[in-house]
PDB file of N, CA, C and O in Angstrom:
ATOM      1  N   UNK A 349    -138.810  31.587  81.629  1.00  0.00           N
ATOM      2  CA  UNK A 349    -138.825  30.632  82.719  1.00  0.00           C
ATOM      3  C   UNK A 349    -139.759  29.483  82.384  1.00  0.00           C
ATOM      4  O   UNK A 349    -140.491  29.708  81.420  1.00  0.00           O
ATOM      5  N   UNK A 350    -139.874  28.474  82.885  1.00  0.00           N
ATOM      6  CA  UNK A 350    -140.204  27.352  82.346  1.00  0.00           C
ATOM      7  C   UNK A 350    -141.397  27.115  84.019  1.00  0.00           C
ATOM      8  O   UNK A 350    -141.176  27.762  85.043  1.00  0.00           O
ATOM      9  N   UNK A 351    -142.481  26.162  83.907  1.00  0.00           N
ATOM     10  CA  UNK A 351    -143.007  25.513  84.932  1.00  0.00           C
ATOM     11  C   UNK A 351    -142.340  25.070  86.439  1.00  0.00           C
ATOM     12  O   UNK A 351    -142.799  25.032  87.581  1.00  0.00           O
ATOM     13  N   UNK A 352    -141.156  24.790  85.902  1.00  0.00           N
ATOM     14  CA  UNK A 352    -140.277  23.788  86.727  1.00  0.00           C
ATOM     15  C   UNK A 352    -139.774  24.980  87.313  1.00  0.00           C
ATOM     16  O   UNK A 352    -140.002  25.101  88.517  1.00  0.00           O
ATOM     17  N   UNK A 353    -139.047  26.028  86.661  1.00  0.00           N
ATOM     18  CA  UNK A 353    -138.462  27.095  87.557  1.00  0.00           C
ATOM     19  C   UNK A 353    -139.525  27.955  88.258  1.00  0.00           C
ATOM     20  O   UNK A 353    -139.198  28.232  89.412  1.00  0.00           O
ATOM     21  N   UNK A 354    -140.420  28.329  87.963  1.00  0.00           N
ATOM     22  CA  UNK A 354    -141.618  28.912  88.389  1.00  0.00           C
ATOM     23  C   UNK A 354    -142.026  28.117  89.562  1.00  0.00           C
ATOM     24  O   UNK A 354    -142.419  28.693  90.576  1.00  0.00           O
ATOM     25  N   UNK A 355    -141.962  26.908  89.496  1.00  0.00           N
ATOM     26  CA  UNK A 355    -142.273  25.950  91.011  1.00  0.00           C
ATOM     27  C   UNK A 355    -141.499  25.922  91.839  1.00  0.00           C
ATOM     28  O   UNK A 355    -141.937  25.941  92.989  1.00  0.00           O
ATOM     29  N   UNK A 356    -140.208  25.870  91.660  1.00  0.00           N
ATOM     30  CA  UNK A 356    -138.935  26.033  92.641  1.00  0.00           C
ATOM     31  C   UNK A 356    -139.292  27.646  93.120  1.00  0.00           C
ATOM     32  O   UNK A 356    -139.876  28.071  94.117  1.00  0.00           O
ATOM     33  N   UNK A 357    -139.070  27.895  92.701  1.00  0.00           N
ATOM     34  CA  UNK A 357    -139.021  29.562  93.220  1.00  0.00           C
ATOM     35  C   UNK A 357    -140.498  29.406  93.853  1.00  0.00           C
ATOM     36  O   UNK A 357    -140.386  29.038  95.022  1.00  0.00           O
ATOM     37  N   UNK A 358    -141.752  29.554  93.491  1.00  0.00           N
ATOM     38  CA  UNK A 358    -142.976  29.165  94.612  1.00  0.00           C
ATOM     39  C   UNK A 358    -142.399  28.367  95.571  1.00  0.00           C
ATOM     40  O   UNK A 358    -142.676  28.762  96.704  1.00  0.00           O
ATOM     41  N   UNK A 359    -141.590  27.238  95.533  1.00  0.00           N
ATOM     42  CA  UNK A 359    -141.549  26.842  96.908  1.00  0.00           C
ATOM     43  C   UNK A 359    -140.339  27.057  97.506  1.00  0.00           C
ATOM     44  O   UNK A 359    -140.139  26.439  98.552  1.00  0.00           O
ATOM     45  N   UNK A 360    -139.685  27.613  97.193  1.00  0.00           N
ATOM     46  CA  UNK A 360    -138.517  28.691  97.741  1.00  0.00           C
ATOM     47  C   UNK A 360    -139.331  29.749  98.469  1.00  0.00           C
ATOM     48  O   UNK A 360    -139.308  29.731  99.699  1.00  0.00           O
ATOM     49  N   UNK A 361    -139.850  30.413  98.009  1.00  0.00           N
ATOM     50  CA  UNK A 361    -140.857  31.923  98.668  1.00  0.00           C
ATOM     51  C   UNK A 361    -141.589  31.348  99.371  1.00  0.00           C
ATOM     52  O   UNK A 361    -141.844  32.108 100.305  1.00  0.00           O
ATOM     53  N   UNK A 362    -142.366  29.941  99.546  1.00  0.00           N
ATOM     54  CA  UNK A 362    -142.964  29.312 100.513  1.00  0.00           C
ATOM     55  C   UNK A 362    -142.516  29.093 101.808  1.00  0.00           C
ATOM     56  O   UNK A 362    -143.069  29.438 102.853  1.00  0.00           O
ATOM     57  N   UNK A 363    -141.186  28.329 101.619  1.00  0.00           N
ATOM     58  CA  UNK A 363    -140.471  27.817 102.739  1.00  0.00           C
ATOM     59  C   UNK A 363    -139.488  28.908 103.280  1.00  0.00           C
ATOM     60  O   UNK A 363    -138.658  28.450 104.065  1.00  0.00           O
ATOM     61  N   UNK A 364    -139.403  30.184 103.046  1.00  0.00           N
ATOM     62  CA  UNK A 364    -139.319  31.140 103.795  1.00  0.00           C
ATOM     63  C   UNK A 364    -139.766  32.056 104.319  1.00  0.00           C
ATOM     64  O   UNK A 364    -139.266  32.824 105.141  1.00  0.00           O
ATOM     65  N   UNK A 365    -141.576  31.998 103.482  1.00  0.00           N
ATOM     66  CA  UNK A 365    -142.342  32.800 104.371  1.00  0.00           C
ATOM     67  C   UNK A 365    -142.415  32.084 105.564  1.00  0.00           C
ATOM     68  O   UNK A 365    -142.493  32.628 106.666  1.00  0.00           O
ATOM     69  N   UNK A 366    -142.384  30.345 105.296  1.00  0.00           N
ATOM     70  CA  UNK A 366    -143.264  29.738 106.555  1.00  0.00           C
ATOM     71  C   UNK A 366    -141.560  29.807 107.506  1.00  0.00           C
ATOM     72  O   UNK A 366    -141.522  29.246 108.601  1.00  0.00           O
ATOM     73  N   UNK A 367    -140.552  30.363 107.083  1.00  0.00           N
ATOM     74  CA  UNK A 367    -139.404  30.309 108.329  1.00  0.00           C
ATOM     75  C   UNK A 367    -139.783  31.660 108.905  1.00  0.00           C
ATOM     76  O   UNK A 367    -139.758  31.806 110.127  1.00  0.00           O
ATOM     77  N   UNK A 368    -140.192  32.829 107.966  1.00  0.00           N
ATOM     78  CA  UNK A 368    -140.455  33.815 108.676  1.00  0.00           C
ATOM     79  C   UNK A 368    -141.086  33.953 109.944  1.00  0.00           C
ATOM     80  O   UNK A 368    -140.666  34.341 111.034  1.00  0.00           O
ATOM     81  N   UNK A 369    -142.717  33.350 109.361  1.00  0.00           N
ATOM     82  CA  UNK A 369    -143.743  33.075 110.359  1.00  0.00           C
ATOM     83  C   UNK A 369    -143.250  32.791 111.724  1.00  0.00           C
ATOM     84  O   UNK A 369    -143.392  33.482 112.733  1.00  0.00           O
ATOM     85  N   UNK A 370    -142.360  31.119 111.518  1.00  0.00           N
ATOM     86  CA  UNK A 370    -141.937  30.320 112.695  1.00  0.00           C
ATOM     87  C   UNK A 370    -140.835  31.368 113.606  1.00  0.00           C
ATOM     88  O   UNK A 370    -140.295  30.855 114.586  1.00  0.00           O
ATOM     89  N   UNK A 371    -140.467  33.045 113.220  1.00  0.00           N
ATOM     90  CA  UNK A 371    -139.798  33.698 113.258  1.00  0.00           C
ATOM     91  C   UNK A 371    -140.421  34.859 114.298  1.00  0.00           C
ATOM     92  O   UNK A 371    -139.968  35.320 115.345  1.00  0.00           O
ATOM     93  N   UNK A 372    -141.585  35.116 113.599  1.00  0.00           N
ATOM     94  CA  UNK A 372    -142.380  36.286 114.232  1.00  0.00           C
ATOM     95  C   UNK A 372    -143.210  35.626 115.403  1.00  0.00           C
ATOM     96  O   UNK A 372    -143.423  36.256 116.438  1.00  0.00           O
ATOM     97  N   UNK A 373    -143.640  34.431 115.224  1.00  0.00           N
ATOM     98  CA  UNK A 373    -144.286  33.333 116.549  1.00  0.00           C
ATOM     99  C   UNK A 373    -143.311  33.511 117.493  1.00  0.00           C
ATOM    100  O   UNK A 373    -143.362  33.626 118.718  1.00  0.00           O
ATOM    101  N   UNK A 374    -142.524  33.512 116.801  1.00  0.00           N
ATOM    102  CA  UNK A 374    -141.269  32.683 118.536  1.00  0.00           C
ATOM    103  C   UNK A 374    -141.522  34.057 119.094  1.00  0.00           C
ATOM    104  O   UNK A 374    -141.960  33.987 120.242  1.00  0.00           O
ATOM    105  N   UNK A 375    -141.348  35.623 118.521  1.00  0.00           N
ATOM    106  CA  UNK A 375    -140.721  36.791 119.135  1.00  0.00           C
ATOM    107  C   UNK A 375    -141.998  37.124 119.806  1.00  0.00           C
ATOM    108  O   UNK A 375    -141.879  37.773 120.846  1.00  0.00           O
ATOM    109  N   UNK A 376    -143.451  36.748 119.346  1.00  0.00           N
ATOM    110  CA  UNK A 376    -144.518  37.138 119.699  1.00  0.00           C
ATOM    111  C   UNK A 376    -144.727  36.076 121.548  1.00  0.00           C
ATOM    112  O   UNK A 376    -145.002  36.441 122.691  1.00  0.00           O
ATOM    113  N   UNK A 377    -144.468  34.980 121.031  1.00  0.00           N
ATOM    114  CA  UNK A 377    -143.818  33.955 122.371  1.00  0.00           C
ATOM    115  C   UNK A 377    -143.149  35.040 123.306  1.00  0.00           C
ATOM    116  O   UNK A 377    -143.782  35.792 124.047  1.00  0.00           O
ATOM    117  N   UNK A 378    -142.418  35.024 123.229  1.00  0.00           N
ATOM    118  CA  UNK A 378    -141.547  36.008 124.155  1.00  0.00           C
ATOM    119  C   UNK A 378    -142.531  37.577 124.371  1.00  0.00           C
ATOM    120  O   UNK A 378    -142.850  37.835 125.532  1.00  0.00           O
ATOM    121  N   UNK A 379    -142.811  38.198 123.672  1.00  0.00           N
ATOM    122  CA  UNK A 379    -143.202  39.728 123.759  1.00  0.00           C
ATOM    123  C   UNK A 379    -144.564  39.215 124.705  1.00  0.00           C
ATOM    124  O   UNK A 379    -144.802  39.869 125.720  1.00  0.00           O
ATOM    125  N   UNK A 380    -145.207  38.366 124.457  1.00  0.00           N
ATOM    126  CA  UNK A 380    -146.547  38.478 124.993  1.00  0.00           C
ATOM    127  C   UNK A 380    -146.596  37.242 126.616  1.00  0.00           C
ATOM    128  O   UNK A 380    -147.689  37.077 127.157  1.00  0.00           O
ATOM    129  N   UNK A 381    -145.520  36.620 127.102  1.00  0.00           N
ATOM    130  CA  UNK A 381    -144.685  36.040 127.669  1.00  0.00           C
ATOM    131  C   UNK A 381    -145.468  36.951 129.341  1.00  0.00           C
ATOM    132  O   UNK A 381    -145.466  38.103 129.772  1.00  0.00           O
ATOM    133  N   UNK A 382    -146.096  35.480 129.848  1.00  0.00           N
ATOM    134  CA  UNK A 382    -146.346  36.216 131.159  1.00  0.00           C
ATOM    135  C   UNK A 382    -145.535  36.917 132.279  1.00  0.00           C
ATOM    136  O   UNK A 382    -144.377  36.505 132.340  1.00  0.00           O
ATOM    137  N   UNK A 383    -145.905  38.004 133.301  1.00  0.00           N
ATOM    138  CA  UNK A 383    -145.180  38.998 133.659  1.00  0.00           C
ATOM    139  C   UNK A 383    -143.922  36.936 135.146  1.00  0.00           C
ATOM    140  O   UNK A 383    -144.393  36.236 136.042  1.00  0.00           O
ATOM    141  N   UNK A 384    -143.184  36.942 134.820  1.00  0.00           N
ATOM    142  CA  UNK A 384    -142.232  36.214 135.836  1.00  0.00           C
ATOM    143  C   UNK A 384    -142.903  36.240 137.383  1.00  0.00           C
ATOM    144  O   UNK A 384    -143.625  35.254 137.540  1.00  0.00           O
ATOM    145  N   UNK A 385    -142.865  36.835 138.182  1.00  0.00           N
ATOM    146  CA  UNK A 385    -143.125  38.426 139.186  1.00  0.00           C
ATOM    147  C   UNK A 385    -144.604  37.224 139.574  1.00  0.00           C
ATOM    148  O   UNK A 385    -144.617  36.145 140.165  1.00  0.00           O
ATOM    149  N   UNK A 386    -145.795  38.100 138.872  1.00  0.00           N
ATOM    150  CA  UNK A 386    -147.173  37.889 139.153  1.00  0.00           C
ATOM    151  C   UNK A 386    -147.505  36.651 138.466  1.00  0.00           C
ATOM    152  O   UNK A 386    -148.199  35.858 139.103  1.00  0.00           O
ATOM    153  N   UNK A 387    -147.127  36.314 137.227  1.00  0.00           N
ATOM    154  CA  UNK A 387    -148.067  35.573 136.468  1.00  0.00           C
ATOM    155  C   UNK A 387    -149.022  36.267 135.777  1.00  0.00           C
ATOM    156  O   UNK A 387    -149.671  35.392 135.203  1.00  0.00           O
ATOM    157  N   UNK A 388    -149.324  36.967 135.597  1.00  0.00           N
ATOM    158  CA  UNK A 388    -150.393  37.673 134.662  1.00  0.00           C
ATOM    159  C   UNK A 388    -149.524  37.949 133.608  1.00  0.00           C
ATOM    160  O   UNK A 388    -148.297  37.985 133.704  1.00  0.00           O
ATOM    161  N   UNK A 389    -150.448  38.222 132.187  1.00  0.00           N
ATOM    162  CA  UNK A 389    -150.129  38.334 130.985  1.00  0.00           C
ATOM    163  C   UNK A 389    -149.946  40.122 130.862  1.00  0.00           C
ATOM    164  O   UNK A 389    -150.767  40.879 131.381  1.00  0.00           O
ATOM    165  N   UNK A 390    -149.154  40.444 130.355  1.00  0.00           N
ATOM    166  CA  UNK A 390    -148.927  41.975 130.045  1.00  0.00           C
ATOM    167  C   UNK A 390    -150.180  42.263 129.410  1.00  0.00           C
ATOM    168  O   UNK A 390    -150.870  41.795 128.504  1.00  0.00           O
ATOM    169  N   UNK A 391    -150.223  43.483 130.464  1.00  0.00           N
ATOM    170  CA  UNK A 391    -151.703  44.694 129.809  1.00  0.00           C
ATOM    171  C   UNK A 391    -151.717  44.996 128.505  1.00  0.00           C
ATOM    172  O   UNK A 391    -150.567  45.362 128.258  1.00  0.00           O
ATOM    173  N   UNK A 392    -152.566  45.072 127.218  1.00  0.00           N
ATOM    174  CA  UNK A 392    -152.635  45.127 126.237  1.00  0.00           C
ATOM    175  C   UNK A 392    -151.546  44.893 125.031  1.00  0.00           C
ATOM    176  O   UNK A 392    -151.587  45.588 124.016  1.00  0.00           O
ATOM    177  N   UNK A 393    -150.575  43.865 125.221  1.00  0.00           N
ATOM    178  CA  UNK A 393    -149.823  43.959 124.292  1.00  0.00           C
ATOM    179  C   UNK A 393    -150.389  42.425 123.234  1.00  0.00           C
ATOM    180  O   UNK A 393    -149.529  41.742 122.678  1.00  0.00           O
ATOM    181  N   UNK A 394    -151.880  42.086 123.104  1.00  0.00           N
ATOM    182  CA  UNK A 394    -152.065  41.170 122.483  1.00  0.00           C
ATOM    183  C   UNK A 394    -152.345  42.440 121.679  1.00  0.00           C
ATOM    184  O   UNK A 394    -151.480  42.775 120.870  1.00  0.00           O
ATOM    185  N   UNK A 395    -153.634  43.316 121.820  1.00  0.00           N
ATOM    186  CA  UNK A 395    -153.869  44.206 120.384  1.00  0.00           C
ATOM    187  C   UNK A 395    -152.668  44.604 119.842  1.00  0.00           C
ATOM    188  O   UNK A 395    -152.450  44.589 118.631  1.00  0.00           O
ATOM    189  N   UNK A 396    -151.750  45.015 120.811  1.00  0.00           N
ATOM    190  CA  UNK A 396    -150.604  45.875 119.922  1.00  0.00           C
ATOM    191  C   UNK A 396    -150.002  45.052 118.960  1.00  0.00           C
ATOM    192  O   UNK A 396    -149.633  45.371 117.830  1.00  0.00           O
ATOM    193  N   UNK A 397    -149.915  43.570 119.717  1.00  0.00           N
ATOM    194  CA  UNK A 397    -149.032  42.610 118.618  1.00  0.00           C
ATOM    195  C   UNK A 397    -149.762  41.937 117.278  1.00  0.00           C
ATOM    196  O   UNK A 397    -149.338  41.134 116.446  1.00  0.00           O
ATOM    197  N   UNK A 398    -151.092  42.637 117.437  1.00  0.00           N
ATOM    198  CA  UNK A 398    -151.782  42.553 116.060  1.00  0.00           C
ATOM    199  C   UNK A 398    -152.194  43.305 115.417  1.00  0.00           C
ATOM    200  O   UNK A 398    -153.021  43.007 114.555  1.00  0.00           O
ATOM    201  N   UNK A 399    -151.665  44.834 115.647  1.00  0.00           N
ATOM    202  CA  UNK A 399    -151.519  46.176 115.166  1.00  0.00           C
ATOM    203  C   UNK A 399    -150.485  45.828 114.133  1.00  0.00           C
ATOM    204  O   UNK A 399    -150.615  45.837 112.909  1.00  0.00           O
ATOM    205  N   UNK A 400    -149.150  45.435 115.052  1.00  0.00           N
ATOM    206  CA  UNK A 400    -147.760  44.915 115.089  1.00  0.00           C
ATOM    207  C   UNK A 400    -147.910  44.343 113.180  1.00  0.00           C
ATOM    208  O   UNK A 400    -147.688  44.796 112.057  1.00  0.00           O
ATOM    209  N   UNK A 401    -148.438  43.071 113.848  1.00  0.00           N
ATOM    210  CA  UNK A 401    -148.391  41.919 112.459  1.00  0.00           C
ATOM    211  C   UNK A 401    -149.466  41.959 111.759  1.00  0.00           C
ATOM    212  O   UNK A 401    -149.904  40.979 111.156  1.00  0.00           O
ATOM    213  N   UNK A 402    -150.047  43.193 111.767  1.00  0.00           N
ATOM    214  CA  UNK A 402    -151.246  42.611 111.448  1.00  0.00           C
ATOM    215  C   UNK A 402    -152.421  41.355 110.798  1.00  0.00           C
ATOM    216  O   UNK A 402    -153.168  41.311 109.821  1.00  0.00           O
ATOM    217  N   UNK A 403    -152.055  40.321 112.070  1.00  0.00           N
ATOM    218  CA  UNK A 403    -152.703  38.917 111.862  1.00  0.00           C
ATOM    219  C   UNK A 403    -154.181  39.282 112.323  1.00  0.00           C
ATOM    220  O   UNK A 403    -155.121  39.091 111.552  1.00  0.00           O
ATOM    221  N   UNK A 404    -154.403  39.912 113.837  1.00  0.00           N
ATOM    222  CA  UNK A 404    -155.450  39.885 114.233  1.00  0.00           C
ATOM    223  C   UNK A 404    -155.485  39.355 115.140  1.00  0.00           C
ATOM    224  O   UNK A 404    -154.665  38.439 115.203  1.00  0.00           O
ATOM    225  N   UNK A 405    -156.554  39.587 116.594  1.00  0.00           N
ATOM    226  CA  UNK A 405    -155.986  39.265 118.051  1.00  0.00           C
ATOM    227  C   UNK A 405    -156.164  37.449 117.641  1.00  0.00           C
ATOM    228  O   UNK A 405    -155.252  36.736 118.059  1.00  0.00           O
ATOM    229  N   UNK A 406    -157.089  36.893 117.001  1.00  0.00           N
ATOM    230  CA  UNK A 406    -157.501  35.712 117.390  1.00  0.00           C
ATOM    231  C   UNK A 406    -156.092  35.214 116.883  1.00  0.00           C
ATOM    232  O   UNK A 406    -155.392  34.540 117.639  1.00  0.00           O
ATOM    233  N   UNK A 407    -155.583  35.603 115.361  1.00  0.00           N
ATOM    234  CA  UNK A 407    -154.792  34.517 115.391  1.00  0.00           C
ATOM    235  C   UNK A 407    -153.100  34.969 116.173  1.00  0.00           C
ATOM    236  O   UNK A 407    -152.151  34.194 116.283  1.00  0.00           O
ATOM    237  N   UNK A 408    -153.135  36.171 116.543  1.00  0.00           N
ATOM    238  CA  UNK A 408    -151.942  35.962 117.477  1.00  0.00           C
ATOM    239  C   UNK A 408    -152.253  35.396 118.763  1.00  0.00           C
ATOM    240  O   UNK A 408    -151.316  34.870 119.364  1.00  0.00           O
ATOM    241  N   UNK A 409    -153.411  35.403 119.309  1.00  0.00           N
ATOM    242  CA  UNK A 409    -153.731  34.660 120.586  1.00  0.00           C
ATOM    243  C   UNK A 409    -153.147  32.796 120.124  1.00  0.00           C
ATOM    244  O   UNK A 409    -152.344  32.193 120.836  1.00  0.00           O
ATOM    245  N   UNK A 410    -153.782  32.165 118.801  1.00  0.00           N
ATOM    246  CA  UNK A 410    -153.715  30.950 118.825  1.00  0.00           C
ATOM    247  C   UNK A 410    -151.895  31.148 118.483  1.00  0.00           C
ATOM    248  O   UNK A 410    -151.203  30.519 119.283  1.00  0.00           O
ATOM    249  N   UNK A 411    -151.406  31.640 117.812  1.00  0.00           N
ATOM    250  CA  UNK A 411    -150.137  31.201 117.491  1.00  0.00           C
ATOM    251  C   UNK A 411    -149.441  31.466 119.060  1.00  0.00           C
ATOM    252  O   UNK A 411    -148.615  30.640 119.448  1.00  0.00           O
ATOM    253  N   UNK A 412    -149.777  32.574 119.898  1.00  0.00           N
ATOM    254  CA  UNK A 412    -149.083  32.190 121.125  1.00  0.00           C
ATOM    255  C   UNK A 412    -149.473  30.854 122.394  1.00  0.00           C
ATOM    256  O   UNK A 412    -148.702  30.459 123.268  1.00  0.00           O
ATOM    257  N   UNK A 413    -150.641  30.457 122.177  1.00  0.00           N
ATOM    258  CA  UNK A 413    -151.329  29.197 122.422  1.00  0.00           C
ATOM    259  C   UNK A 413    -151.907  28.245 121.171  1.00  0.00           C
ATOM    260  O   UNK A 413    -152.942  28.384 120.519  1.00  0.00           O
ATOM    261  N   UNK A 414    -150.809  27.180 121.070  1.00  0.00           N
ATOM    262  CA  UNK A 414    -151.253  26.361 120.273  1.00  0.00           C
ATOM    263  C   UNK A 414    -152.902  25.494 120.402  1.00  0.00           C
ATOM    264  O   UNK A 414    -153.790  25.305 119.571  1.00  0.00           O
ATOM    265  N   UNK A 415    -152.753  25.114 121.875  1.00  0.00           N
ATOM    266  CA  UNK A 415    -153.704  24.769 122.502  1.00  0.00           C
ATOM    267  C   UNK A 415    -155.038  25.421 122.229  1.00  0.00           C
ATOM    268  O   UNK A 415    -156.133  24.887 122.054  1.00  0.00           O
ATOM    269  N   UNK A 416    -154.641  26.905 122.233  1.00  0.00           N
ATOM    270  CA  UNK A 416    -156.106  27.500 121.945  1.00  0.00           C
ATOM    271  C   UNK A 416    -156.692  27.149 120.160  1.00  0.00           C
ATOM    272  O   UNK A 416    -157.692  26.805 119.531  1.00  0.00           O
ATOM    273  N   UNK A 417    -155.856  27.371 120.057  1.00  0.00           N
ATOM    274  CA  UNK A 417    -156.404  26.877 118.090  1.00  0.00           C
ATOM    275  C   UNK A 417    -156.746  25.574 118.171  1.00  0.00           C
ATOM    276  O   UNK A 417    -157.880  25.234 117.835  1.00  0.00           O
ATOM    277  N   UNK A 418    -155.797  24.629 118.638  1.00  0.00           N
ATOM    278  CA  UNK A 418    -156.720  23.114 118.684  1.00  0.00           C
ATOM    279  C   UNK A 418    -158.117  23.408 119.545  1.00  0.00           C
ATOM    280  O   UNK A 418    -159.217  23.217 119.026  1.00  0.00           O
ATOM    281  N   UNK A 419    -158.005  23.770 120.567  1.00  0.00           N
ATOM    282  CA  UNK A 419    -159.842  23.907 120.676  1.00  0.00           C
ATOM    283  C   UNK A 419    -161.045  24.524 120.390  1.00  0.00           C
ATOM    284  O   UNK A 419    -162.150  24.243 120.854  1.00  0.00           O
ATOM    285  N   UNK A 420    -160.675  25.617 119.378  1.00  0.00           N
ATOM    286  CA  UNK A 420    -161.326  26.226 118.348  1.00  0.00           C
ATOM    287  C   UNK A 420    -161.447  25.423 117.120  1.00  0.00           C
ATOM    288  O   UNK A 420    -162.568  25.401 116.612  1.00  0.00           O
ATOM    289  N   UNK A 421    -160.441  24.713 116.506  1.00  0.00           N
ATOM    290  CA  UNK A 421    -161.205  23.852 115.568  1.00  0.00           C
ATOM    291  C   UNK A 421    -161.886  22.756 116.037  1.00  0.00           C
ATOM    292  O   UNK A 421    -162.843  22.168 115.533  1.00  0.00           O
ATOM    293  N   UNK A 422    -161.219  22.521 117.176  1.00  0.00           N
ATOM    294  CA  UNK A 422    -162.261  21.194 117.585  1.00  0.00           C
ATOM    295  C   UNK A 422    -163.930  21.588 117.909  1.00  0.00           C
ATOM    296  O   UNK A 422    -164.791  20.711 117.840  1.00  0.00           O
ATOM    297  N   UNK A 423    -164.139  22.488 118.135  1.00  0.00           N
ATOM    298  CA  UNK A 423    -165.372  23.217 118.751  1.00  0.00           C
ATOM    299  C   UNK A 423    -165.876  23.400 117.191  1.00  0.00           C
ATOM    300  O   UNK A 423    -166.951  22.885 116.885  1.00  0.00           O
ATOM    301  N   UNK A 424    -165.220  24.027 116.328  1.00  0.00           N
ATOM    302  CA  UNK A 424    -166.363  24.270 114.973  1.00  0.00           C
ATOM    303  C   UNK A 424    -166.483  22.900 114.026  1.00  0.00           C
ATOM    304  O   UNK A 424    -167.143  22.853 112.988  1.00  0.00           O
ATOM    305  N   UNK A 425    -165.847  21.984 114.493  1.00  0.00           N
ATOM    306  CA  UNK A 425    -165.706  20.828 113.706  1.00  0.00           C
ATOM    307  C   UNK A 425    -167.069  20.210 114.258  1.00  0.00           C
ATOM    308  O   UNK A 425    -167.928  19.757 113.502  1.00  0.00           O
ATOM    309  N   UNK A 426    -167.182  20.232 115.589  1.00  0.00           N
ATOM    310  CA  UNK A 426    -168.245  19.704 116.160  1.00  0.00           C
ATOM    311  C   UNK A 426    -169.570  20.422 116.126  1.00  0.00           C
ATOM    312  O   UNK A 426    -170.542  19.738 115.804  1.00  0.00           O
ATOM    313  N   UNK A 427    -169.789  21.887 116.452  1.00  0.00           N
ATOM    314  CA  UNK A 427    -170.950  22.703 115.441  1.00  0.00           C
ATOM    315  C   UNK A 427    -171.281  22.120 114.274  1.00  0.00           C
ATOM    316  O   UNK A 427    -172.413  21.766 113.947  1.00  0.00           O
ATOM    317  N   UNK A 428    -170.164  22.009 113.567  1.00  0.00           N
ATOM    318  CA  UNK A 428    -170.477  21.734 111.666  1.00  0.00           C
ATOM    319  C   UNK A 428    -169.867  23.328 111.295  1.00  0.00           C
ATOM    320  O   UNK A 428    -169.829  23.592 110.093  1.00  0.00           O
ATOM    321  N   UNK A 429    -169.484  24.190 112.074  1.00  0.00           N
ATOM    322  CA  UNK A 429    -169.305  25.235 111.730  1.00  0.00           C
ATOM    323  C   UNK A 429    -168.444  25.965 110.952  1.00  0.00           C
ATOM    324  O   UNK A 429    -168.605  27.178 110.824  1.00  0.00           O
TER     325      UNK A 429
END
């Protein structure tokens, strides 16, 4: 294999992990999807969904709130942190 094929294929395996991702977000969207009814968020299914994927609560919390990740970097940007 040559450089050139070795790079295609890296960004072949790239651009379908990152379809995966955009894959497991959406379902995590939905699974973690407040109760209709009350409005409250289902009882523990953030740990489970990072049992699940194992990402970890913070980053399945930000991938189901984009919002929350923009104000976590904005907050350590401003620490210096």
């Amino acid at each position: 294999m040559t450089d050139r094929d070795d790079e295609r294929e890296l960004a072949e395996a790239v651009a379908a992990l990152r379809a995966a991702e955009e894959r497991v977000a959406a379902a995590l969207r939905g699974y973690l999807s407040r109760d209709p009814v009350t409005g409250r968020p289902a009882h523990g299914r953030i740990g489970r969904a990072a049992r699940l994927t194992g990402w970890g609560e913070q980053r399945v919390k930000e991938t189901v709130t984009p919002a929350l990740a923009e104000r976590r970097r904005a907050k350590r940007k401003a620490t210096g942190s």
